[in-house]
PDB file of C-alpha atoms in Angstrom:
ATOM      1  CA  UNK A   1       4.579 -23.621  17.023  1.00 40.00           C
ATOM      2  CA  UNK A   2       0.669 -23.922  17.405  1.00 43.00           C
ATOM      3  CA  UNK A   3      -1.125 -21.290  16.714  1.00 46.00           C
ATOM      4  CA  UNK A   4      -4.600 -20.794  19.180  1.00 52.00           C
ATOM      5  CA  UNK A   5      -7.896 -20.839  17.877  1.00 57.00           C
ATOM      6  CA  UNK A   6      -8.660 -17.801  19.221  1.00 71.00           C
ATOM      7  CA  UNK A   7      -5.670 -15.676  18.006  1.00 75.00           C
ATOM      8  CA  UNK A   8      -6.802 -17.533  14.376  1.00 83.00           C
ATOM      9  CA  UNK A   9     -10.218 -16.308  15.141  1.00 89.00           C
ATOM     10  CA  UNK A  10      -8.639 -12.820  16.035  1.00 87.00           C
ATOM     11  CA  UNK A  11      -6.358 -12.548  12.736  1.00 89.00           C
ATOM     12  CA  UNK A  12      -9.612 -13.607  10.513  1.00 91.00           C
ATOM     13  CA  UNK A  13     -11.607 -10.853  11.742  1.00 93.00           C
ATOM     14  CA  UNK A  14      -8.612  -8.666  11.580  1.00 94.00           C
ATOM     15  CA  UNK A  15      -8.388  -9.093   7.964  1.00 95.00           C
ATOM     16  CA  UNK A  16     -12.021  -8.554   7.103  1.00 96.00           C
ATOM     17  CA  UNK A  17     -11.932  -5.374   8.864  1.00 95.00           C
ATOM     18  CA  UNK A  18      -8.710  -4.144   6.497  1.00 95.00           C
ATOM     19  CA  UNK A  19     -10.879  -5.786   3.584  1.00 96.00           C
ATOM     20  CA  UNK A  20     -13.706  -3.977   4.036  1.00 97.00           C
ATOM     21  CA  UNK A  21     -11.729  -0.701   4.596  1.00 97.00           C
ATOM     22  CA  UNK A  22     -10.132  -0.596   1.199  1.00 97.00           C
ATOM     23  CA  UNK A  23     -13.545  -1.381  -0.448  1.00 97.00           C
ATOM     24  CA  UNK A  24     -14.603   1.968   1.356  1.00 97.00           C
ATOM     25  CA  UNK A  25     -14.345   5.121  -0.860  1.00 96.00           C
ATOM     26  CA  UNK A  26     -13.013   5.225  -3.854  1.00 97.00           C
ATOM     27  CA  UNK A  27      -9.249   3.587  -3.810  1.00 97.00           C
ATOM     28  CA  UNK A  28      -8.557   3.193  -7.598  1.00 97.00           C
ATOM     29  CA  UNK A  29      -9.715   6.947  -8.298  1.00 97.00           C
ATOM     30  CA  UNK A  30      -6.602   7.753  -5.837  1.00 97.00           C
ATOM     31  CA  UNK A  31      -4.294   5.425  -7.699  1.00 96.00           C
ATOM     32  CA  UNK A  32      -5.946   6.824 -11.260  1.00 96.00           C
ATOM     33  CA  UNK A  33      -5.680  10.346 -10.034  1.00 97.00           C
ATOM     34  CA  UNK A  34      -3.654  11.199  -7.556  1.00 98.00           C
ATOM     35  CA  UNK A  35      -0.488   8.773  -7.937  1.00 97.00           C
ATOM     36  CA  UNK A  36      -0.895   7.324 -11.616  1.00 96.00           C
ATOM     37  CA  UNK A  37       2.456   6.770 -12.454  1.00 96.00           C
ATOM     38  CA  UNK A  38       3.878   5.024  -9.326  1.00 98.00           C
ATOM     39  CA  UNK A  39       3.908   1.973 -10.293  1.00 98.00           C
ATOM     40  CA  UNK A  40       5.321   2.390 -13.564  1.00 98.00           C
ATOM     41  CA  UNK A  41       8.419   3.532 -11.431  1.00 98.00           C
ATOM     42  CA  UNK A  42       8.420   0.605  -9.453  1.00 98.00           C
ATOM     43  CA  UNK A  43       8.096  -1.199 -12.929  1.00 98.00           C
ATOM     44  CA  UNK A  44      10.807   0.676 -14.112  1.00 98.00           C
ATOM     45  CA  UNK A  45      12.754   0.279 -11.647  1.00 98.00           C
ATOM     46  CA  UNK A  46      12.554  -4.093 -11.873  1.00 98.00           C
ATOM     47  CA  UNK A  47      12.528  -3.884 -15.385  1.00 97.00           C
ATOM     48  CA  UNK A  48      10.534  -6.817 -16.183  1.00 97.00           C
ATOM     49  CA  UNK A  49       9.841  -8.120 -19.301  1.00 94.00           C
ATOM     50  CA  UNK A  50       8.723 -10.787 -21.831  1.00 97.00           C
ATOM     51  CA  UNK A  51       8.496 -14.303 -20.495  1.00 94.00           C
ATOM     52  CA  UNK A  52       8.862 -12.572 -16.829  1.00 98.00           C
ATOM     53  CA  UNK A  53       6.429 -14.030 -14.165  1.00 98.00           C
ATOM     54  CA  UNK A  54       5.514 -10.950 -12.121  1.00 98.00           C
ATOM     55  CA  UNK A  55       3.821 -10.906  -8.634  1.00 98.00           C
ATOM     56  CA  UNK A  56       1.780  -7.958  -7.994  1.00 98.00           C
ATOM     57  CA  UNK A  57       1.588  -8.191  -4.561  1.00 98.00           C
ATOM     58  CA  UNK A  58      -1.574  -6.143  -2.585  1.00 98.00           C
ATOM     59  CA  UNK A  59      -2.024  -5.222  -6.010  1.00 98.00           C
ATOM     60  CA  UNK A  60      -5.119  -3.086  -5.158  1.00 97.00           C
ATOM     61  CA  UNK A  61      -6.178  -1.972  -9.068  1.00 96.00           C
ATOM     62  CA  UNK A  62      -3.284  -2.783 -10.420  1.00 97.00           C
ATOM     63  CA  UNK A  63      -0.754   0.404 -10.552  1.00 96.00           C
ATOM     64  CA  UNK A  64       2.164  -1.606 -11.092  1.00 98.00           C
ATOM     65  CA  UNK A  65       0.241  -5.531 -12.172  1.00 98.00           C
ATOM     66  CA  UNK A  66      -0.961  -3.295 -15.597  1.00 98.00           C
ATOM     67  CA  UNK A  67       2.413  -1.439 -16.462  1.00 98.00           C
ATOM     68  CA  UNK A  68       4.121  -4.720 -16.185  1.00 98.00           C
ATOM     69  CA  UNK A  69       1.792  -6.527 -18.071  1.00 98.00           C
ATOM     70  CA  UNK A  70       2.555  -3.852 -21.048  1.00 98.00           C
ATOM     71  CA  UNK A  71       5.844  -4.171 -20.593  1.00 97.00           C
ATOM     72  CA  UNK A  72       5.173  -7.915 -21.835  1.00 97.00           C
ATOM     73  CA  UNK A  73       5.604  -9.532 -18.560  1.00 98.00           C
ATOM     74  CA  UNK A  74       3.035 -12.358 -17.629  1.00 98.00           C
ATOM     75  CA  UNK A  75       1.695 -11.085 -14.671  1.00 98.00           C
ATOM     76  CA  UNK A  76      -0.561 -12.090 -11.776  1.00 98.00           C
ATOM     77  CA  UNK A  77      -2.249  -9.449  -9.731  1.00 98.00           C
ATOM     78  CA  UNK A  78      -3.213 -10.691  -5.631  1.00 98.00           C
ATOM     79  CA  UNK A  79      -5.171  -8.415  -3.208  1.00 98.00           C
ATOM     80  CA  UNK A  80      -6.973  -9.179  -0.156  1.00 97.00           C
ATOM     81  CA  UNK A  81     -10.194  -6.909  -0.935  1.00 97.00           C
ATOM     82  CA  UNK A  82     -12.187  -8.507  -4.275  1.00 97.00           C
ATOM     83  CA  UNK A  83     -13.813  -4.772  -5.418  1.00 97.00           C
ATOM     84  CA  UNK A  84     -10.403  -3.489  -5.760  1.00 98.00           C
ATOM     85  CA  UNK A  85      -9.423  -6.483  -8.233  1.00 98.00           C
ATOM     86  CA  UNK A  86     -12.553  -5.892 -10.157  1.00 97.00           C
ATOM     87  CA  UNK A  87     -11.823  -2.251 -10.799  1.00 97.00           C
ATOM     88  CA  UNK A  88      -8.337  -3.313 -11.433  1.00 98.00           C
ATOM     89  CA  UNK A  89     -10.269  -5.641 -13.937  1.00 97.00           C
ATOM     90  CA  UNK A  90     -11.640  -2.939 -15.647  1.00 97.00           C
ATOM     91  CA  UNK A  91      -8.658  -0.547 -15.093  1.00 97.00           C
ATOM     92  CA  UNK A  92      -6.982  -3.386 -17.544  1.00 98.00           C
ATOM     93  CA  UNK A  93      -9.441  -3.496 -20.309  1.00 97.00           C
ATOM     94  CA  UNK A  94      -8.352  -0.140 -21.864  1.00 95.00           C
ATOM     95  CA  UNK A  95      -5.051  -0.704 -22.643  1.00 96.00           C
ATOM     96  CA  UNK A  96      -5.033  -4.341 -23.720  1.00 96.00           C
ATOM     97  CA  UNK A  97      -3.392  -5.571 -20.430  1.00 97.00           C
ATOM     98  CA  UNK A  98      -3.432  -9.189 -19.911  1.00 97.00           C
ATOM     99  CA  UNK A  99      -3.541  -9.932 -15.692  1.00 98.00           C
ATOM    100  CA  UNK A 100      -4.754 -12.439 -13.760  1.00 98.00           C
ATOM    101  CA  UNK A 101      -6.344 -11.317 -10.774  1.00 98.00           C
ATOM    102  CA  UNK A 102      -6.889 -13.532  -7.484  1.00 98.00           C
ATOM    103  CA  UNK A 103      -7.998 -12.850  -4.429  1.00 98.00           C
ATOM    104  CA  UNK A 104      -5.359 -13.535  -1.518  1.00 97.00           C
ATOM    105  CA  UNK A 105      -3.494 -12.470   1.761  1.00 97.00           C
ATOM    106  CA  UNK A 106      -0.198 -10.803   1.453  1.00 98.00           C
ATOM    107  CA  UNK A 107       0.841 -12.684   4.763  1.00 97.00           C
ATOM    108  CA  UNK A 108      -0.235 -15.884   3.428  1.00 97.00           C
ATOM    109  CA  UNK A 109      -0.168 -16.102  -0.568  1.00 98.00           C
ATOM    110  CA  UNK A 110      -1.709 -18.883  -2.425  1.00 98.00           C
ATOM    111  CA  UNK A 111       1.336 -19.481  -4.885  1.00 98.00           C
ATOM    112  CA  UNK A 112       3.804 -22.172  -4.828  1.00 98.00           C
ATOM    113  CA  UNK A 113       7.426 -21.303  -3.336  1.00 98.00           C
ATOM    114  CA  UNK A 114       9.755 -19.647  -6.034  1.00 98.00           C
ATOM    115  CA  UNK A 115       6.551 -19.349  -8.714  1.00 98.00           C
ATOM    116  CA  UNK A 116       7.618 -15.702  -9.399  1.00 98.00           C
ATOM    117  CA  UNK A 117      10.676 -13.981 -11.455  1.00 98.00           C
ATOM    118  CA  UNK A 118       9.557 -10.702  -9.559  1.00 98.00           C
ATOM    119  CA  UNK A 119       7.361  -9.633  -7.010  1.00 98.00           C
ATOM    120  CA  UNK A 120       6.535  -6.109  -6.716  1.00 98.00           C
ATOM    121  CA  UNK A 121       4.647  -3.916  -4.377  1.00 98.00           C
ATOM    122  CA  UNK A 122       3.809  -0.261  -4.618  1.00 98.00           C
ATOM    123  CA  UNK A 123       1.818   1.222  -1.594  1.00 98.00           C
ATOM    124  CA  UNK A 124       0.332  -2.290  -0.734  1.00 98.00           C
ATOM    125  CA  UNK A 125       2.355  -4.728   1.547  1.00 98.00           C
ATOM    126  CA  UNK A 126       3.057  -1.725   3.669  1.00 98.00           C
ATOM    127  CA  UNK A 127      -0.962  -1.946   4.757  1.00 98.00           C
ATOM    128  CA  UNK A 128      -0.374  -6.289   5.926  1.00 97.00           C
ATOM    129  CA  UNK A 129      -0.584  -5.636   9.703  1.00 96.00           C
ATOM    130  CA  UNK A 130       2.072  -8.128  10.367  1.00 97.00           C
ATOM    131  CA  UNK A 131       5.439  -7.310   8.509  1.00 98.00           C
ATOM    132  CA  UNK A 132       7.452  -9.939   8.663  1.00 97.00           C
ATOM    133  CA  UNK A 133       4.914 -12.344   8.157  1.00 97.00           C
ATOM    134  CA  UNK A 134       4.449 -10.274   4.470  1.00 98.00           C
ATOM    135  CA  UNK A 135       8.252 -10.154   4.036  1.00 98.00           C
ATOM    136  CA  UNK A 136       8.796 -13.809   4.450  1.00 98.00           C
ATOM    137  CA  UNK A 137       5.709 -14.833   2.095  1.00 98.00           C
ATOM    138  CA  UNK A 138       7.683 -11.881  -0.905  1.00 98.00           C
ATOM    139  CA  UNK A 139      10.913 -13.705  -0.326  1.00 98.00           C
ATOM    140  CA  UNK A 140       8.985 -17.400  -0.546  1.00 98.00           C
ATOM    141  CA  UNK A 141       6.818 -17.018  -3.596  1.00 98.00           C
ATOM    142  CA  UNK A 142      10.215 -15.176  -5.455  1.00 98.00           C
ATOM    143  CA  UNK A 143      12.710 -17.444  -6.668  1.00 98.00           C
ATOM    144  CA  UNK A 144      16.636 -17.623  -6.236  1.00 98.00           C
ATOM    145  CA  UNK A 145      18.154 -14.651  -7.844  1.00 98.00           C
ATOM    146  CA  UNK A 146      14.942 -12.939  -8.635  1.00 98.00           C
ATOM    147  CA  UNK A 147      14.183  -9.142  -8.101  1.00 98.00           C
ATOM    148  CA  UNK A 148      11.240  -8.208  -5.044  1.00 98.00           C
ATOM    149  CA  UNK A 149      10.858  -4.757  -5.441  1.00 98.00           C
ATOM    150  CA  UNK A 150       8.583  -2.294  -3.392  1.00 98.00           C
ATOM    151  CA  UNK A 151       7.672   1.448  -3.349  1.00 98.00           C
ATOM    152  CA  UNK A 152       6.141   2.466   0.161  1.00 98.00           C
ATOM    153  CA  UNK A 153       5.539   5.218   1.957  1.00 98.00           C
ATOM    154  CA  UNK A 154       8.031   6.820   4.370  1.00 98.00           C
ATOM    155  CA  UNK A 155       7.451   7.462   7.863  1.00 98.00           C
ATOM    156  CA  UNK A 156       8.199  11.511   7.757  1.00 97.00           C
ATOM    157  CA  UNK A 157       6.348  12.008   4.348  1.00 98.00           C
ATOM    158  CA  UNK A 158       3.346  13.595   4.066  1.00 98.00           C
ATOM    159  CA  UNK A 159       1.125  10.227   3.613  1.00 98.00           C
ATOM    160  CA  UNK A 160       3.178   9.022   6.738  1.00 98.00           C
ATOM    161  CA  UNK A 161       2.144  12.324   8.698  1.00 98.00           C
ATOM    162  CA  UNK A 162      -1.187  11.201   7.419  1.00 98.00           C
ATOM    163  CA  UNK A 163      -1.425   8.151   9.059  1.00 98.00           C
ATOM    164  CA  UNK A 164       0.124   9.801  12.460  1.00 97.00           C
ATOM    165  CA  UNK A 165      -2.272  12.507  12.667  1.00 97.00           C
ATOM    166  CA  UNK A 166      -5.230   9.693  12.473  1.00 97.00           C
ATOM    167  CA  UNK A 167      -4.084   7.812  15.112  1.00 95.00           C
ATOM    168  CA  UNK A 168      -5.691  10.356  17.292  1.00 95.00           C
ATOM    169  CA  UNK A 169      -9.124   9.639  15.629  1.00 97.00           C
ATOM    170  CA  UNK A 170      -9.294   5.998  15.576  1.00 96.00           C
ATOM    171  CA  UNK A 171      -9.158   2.731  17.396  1.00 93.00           C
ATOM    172  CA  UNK A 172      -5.488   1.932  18.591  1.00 92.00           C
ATOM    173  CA  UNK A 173      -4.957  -1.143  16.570  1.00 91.00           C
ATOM    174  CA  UNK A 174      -4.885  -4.862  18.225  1.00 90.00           C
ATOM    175  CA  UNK A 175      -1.131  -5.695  19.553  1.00 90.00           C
ATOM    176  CA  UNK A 176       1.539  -6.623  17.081  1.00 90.00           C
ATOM    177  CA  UNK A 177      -0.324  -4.859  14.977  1.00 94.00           C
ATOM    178  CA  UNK A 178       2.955  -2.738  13.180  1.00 95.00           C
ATOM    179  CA  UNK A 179       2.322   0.682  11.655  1.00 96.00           C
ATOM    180  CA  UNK A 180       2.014   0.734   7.549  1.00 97.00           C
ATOM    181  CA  UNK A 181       4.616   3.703   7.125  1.00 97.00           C
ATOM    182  CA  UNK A 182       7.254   0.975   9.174  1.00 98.00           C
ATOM    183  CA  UNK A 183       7.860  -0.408   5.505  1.00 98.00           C
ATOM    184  CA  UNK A 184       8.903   3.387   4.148  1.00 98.00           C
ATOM    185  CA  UNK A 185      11.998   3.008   6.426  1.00 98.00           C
ATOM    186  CA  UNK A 186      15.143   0.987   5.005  1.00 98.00           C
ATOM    187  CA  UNK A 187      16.419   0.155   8.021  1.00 98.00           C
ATOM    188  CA  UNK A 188      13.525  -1.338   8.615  1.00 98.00           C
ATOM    189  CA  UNK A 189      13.280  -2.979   5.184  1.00 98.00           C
ATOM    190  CA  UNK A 190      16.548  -4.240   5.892  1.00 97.00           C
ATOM    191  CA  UNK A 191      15.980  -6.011   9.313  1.00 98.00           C
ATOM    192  CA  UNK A 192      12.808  -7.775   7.747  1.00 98.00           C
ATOM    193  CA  UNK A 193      14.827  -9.149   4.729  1.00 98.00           C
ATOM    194  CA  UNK A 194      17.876  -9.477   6.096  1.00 97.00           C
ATOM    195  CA  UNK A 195      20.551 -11.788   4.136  1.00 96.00           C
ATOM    196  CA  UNK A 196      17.935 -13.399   2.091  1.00 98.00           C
ATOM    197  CA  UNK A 197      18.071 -10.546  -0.210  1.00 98.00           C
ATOM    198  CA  UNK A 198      21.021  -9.318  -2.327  1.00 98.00           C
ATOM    199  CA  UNK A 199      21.949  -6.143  -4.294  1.00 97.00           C
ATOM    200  CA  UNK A 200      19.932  -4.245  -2.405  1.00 98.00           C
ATOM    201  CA  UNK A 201      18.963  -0.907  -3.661  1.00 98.00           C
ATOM    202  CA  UNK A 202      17.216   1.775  -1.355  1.00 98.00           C
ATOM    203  CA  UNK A 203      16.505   5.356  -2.613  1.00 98.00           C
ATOM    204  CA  UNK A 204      13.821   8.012  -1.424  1.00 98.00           C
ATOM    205  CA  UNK A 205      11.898   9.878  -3.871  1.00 98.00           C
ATOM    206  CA  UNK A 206       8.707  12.137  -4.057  1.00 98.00           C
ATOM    207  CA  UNK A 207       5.551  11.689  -6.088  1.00 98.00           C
ATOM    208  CA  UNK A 208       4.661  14.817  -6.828  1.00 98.00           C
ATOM    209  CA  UNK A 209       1.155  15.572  -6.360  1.00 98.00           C
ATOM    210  CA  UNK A 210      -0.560  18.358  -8.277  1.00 97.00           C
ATOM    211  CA  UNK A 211      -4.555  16.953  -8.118  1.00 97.00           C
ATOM    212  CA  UNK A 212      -5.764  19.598  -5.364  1.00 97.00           C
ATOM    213  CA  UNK A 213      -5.886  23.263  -5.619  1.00 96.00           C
ATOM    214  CA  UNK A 214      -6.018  23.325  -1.728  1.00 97.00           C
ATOM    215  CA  UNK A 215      -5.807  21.815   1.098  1.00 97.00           C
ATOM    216  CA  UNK A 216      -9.849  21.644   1.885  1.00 97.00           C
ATOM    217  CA  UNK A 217     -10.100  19.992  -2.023  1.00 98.00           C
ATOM    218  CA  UNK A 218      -7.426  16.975  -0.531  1.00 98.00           C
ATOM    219  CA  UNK A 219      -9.366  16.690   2.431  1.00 98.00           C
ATOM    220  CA  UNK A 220     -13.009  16.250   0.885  1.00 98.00           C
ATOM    221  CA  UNK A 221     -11.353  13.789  -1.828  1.00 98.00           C
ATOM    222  CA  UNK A 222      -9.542  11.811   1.185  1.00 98.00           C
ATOM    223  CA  UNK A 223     -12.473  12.030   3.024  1.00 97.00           C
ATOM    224  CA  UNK A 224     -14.949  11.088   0.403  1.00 98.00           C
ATOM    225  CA  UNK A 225     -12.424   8.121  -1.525  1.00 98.00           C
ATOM    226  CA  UNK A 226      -9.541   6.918   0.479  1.00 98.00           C
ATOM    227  CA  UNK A 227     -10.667   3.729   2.564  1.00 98.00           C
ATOM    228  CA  UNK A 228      -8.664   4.636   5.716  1.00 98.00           C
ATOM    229  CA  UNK A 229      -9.607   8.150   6.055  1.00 98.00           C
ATOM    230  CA  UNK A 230     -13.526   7.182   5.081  1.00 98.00           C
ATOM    231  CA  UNK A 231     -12.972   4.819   8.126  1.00 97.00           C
ATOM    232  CA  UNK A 232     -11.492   7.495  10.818  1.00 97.00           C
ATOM    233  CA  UNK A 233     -14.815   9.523   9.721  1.00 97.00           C
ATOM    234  CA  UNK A 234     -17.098   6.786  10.405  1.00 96.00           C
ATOM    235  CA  UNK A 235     -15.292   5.883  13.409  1.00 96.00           C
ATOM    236  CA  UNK A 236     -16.091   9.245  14.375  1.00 96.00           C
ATOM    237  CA  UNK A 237     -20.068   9.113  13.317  1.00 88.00           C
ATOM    238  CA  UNK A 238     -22.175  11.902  15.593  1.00 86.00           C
ATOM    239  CA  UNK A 239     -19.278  13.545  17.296  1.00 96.00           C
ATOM    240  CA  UNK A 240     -19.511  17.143  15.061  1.00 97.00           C
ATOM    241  CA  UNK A 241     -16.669  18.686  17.398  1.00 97.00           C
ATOM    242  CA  UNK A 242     -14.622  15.625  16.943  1.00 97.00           C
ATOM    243  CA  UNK A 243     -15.103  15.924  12.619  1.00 98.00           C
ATOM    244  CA  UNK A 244     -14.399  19.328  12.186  1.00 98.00           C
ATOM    245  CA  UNK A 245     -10.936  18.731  13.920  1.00 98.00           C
ATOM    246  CA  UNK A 246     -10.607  15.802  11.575  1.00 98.00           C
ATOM    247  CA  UNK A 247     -11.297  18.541   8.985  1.00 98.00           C
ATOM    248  CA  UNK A 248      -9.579  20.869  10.071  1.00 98.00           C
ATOM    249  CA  UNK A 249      -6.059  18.837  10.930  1.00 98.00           C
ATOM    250  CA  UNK A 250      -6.113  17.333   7.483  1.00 98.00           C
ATOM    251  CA  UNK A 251      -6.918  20.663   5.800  1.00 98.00           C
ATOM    252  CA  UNK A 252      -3.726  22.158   7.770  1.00 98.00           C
ATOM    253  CA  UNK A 253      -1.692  19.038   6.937  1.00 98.00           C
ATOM    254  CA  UNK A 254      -2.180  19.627   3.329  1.00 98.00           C
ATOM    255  CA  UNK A 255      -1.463  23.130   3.491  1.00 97.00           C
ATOM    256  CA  UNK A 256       1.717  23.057   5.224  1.00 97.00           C
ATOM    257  CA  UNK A 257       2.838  20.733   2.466  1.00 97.00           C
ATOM    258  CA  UNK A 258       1.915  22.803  -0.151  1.00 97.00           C
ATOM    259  CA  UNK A 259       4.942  24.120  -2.132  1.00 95.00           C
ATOM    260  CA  UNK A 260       2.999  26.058  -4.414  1.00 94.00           C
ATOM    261  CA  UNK A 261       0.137  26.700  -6.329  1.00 92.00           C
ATOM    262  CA  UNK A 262      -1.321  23.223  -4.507  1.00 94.00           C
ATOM    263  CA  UNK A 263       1.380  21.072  -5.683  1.00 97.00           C
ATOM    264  CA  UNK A 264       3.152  18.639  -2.958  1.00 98.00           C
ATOM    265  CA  UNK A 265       5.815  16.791  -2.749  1.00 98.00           C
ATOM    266  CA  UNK A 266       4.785  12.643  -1.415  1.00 98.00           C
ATOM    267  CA  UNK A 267       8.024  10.947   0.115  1.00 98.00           C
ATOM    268  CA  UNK A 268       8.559   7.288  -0.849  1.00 98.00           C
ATOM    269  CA  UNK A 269      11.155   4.706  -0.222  1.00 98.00           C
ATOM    270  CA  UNK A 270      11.676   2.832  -3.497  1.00 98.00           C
ATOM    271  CA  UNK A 271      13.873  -0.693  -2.372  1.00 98.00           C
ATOM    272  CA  UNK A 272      14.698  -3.549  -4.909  1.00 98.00           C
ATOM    273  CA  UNK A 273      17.017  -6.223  -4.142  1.00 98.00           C
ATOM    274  CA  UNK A 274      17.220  -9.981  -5.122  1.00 98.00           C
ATOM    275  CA  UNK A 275      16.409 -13.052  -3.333  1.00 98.00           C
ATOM    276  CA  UNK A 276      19.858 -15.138  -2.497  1.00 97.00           C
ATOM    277  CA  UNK A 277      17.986 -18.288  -0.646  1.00 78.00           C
TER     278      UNK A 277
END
């Protein structure tokens, strides 16, 4: 099938728009502070090790591309926006991790097919607007009987409720366009992957989240560092009545959350299976 010039045109300025989001804020302070050791249980949870190639798919700074890479894997780290990889560059420095970081699409990945022992995800493929376009390029660059594991955020968790409660507060996104919390669902999973993957594993968990003392401290760090929710704001730039119900709705959504003394509880859907063909 041809694809038209113009819906080319229309998926190229797609993507810059989701590149320049994530370079808004502040994304590897949230991944430093707020979920730190998520990707070490997606790494955990692959187990890969020495003489491993590992794909660290919409790596962003590298929350699982740097635990794998200590746990002796050889590891190559591929996001769409190029600030991210540079922190992810630094991010690496400290503890001796050895990554190599490109620059690439998660629906269209510059690797050879079957280059990869295992290619992980945590809280990054979810954000490719197309999903099965993403699934097919995790199952491509994997090879036979390698592991593609992903942690992602489910649709009734709070990061999910997120998302939903911004809808209201920015543009309705252009068609096909599927939403990022999709992935956080295993039937979902499943239907994308279908018998191409093998020994599939599919467990919720919670990240628990103790970095705010309240609900107005998540919603100034959100607002101030997280690309998506620094978007919705601008989006909303000289409508006052229309930010302080941002304010206030994200304020509320933390609190109600809250199961104590500011700590939450952040549902995820951690799924692992192996590629059969």
């Amino acid at each position: 099938m041809t694809v038209q010039p113009d819906t080319m045109e229309a998926d190229r300025a797609l993507k810059a728009r989701h590149r320049a989001m994530w370079a808004l804020g502040d994304y590897p302070s949230v991944a430093t502070e707020v979920i730190p050791h998520l990707g070490a249980t997606l790494v955990a949870a692959c187990a890969p090790g020495p003489g491993d190639r590992v794909l660290d798919v919409a790596a962003g700074a590298g929350n699982a591309a740097i635990p794998a890479a200590l746990a002796g894997a050889e590891v190559v780290a591929c996001d769409l926006t190029p600030e991210l990889l540079e922190a992810g560059r630094a991010l690496a420095a400290g503890p001796g991790a050895r990554v190599d970081w490109r620059e690439g699409d998660a629906e269209a990945l510059p690797f050879p097919a079957g280059s990869f022992d295992a290619v992980l995800s945590c809280v990054g493929v979810m954000f490719a607007p197309h999903h099965r376009a993403a699934a097919d390029e995790l199952v491509r660059v994997c090879r036979p009987g390698g592991v593609i594991g992903l942690i992602n955020w489910t649709p009734r968790g709070f990061i999910g409720q997120l998302f939903a409660l911004m809808k209201a507060y920015t543009p309705a996104p252009p068609p096909g366009v599927q939403p990022p919390p999709l992935w956080g669902d295993a039937g979902h999973v499943r239907d994308l992957f279908g018998d191409r993957v093998a020994e599939v594993s599919a467990t919720v968990g919670a990240a628990v989240i103790d970095r705010f003392a309240d609900g107005a401290q998540f919603r100034d760090f959100f607002k101030a560092r997280y690309g998506p929710t620094v978007a919705a704001y601008r989006n909303l730039a000289g409508d006052a009545d229309r930010v302080a119900a941002l304010d206030r709705d994200l304020e509320d959504l933390a609190r109600r959350h809250d199961r104590g003394n500011g700590v939450m509880d952040w549902e995820y859907l951690l799924w692992t299976g192996r590629r059969t063909r």
